[in-house]
PDB file of C-alpha atoms in Angstrom:
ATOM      1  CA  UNK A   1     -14.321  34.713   8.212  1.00 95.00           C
ATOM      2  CA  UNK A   2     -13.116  32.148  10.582  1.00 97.00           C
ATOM      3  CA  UNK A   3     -10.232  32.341  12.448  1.00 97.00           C
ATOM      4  CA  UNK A   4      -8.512  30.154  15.269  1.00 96.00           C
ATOM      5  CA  UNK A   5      -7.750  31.781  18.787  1.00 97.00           C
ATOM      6  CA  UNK A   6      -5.762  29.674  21.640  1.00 97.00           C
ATOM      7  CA  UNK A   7      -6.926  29.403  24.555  1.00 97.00           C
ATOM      8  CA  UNK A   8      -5.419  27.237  27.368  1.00 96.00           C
ATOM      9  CA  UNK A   9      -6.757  23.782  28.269  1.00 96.00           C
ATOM     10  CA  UNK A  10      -7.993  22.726  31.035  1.00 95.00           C
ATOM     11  CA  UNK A  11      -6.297  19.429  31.186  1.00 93.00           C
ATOM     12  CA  UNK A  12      -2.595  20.549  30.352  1.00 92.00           C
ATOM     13  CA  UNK A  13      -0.161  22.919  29.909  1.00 91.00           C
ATOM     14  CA  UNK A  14      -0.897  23.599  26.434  1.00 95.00           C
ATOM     15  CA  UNK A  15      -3.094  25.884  24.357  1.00 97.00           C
ATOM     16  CA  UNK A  16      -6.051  24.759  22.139  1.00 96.00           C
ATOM     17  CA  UNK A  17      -7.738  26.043  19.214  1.00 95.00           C
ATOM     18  CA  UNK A  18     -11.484  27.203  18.995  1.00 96.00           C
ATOM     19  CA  UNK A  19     -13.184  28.490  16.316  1.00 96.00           C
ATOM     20  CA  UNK A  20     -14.743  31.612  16.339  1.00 96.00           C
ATOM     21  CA  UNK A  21     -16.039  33.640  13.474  1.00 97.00           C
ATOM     22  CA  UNK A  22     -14.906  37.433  12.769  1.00 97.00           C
ATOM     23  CA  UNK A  23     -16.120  40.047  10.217  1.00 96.00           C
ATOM     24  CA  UNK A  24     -13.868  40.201   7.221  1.00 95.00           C
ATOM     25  CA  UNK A  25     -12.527  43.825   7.221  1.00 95.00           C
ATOM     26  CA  UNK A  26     -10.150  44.850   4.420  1.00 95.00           C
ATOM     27  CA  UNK A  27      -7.800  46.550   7.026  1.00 96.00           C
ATOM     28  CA  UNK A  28      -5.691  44.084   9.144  1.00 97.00           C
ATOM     29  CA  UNK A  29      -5.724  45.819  12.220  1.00 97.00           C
ATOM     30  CA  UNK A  30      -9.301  45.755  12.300  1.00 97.00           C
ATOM     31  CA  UNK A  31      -9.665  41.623  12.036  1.00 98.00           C
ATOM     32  CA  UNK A  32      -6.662  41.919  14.523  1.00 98.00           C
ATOM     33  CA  UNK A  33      -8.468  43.903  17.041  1.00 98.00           C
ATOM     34  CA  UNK A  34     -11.884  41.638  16.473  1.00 98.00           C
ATOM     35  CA  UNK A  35      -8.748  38.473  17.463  1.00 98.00           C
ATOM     36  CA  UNK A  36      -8.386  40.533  20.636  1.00 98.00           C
ATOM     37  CA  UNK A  37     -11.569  41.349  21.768  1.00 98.00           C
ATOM     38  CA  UNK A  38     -12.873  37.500  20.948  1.00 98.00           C
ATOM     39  CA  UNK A  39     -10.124  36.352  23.214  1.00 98.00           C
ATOM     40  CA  UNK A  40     -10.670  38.317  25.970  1.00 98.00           C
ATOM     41  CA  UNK A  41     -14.721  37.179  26.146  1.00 98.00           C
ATOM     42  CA  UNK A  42     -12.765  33.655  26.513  1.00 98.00           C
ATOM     43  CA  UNK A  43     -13.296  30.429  25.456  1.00 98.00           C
ATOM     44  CA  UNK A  44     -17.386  29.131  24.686  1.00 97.00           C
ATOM     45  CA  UNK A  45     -15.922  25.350  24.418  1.00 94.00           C
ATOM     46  CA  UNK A  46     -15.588  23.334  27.406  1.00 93.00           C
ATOM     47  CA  UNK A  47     -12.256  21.961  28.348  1.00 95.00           C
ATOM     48  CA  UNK A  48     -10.731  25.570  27.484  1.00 97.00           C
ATOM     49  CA  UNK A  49      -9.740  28.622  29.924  1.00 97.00           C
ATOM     50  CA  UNK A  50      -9.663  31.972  29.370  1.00 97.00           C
ATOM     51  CA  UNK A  51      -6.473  33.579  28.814  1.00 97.00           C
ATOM     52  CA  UNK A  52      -7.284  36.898  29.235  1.00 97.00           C
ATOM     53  CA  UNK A  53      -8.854  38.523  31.973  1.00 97.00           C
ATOM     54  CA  UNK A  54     -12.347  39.381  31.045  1.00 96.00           C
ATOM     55  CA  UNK A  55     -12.191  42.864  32.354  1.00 98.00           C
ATOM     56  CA  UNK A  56      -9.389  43.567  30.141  1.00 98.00           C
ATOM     57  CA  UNK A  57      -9.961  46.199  27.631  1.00 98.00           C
ATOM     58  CA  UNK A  58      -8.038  46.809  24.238  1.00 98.00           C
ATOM     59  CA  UNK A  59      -7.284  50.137  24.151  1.00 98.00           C
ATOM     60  CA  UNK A  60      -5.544  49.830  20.711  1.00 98.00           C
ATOM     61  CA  UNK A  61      -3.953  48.039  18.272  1.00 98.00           C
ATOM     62  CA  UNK A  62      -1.204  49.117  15.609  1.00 96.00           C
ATOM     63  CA  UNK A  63       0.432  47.480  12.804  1.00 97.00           C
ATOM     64  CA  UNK A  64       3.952  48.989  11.905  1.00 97.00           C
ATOM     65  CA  UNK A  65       5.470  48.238   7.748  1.00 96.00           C
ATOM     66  CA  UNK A  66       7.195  45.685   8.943  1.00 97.00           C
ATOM     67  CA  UNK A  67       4.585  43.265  10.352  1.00 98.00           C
ATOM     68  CA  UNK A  68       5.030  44.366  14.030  1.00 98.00           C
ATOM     69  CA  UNK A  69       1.757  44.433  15.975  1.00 98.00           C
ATOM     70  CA  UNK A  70       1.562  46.507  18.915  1.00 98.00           C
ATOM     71  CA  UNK A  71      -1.266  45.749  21.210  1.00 98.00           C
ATOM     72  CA  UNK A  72      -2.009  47.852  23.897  1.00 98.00           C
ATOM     73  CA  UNK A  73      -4.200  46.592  26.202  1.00 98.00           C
ATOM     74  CA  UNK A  74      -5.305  48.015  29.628  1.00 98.00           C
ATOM     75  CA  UNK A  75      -3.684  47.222  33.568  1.00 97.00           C
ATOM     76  CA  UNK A  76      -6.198  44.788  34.110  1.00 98.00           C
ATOM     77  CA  UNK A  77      -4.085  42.165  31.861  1.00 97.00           C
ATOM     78  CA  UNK A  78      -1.654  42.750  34.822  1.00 96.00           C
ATOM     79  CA  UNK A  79      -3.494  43.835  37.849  1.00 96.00           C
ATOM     80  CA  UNK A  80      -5.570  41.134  37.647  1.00 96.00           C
ATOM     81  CA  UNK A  81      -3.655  37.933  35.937  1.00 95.00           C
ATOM     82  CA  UNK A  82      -2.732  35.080  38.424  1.00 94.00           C
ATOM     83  CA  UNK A  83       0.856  35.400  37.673  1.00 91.00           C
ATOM     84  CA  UNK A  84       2.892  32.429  37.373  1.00 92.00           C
ATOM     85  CA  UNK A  85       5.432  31.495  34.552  1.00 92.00           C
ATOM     86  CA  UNK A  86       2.878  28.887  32.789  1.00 93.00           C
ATOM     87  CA  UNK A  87      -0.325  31.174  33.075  1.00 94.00           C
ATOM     88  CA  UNK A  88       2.140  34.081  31.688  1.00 95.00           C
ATOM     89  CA  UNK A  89       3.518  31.793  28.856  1.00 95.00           C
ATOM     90  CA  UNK A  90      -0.143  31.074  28.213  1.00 96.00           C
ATOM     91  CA  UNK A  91      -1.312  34.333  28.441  1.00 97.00           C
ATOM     92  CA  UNK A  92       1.518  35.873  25.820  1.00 97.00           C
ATOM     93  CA  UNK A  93       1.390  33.057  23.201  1.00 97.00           C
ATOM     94  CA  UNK A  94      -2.698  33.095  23.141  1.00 98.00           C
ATOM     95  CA  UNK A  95      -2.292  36.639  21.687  1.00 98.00           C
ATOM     96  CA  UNK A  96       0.533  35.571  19.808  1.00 98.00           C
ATOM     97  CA  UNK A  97      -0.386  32.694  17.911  1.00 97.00           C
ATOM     98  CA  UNK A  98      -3.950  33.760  17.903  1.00 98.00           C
ATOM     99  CA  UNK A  99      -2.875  36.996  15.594  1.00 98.00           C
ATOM    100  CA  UNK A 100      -0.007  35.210  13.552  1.00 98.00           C
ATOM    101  CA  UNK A 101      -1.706  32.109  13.074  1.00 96.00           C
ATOM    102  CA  UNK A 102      -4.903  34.126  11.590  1.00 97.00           C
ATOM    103  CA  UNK A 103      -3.521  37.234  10.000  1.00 98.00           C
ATOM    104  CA  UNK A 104      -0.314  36.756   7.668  1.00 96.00           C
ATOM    105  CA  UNK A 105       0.570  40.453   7.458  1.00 98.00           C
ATOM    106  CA  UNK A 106       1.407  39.946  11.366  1.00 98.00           C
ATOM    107  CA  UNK A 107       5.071  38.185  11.395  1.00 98.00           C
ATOM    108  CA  UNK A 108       5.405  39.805  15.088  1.00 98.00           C
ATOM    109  CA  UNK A 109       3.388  41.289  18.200  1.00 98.00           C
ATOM    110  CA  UNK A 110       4.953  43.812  21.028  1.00 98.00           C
ATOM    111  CA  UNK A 111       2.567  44.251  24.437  1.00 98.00           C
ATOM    112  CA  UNK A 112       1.707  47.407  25.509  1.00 98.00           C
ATOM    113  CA  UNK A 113      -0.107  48.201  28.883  1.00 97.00           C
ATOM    114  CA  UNK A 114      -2.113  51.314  29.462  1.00 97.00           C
ATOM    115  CA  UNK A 115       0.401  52.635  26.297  1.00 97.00           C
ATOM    116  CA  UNK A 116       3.743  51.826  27.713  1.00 96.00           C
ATOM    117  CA  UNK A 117       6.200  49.089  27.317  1.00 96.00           C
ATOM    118  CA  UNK A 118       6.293  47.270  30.883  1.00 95.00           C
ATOM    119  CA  UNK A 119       9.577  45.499  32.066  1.00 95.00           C
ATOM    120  CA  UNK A 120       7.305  42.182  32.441  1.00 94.00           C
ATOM    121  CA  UNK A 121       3.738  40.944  32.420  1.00 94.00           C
ATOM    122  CA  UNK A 122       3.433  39.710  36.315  1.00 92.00           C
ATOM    123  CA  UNK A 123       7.085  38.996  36.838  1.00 91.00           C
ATOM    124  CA  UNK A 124       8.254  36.343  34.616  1.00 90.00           C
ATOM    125  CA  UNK A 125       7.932  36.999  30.915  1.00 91.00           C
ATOM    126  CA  UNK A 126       9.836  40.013  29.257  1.00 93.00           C
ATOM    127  CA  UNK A 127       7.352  42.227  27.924  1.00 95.00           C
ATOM    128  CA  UNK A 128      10.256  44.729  26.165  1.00 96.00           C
ATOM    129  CA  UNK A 129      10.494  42.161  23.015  1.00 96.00           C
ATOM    130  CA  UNK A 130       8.654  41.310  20.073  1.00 97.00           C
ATOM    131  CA  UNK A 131       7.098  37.636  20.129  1.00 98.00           C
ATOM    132  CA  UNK A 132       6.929  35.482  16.801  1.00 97.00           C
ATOM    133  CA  UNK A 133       4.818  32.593  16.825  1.00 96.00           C
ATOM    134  CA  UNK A 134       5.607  29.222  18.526  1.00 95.00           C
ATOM    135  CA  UNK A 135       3.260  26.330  18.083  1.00 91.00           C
ATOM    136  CA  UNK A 136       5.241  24.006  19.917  1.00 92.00           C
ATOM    137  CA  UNK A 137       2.775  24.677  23.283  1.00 93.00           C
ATOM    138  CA  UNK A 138      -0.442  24.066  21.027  1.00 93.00           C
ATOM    139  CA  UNK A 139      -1.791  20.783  21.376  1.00 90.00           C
ATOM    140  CA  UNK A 140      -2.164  20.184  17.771  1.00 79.00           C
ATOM    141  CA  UNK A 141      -4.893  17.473  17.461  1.00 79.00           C
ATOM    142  CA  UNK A 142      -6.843  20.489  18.849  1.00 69.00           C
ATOM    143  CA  UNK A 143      -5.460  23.530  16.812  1.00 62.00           C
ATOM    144  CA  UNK A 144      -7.970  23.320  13.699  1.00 56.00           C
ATOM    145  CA  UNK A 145      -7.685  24.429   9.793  1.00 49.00           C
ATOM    146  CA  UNK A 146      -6.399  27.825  10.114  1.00 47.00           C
TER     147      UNK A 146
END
């Protein structure tokens, strides 16, 4: 199936679709983990960044009855991000929107690192809440049919 992930551009300050093709699974948190992965091998379109660092691994993905996903995913999101509140922002809301956007079972996602809630990602974004979905950073002429 084909799904949308966000990536950031390289132009602005706000995240842009690319489409990507995942298997179709009948279990959620396996199309949500195949999200994951695709976004941390970053963006194949030019004009987009990765969001991710690519030596980030997903060490595991859980979906809760109430539509909470919790992603854990390993230091290297941290240890090795740039930091900053925009490349944070961007960083958060690729996963985000990326899941929500695709996956309809998913209304929120909670970020885990190395399977523990951290205070923040690299000093700026509060990493103890769940995150809904908020398209208003996604360039829309570039988000794509979901």
């Amino acid at each position: 199936r084909e799904v949308s992930l966000f990536f950031q551009e390289a132009d602005s300050d706000y995240l842009g679709a690319e489409r990507r093709k995942i298997f179709l699974t009948s279990s959620v948190a396996d199309q949500a983990k195949q999200i994951v992965v695709e976004l941390i091998n970053g963006p194949q379109e030019a004009g987009l960044l990765p969001t991710l660092p690519p030596q980030t691994r997903l060490r595991g993905l859980y979906l809760d009855r109430n539509g909470t996903a919790y992603v854990d995913l390993s230091s290297e999101v941290s240890d090795l991000h740039p930091g900053g509140t925009g490349e944070e922002i961007a960083t958060i809301y690729s996963l985000v929107n990326s899941l929500i956007d695709n996956l309809p079972e998913i209304k929120r996602v909670h970020l885990l690192i190395n399977g523990e809630e951290r205070d923040t990602l690299k000093n700026h974004l509060d990493l103890r809440r769940d995150y809904r979905k908020d398209l208003s950073i996604v360039n829309l002429d570039r988000r794509g049919a979901p």
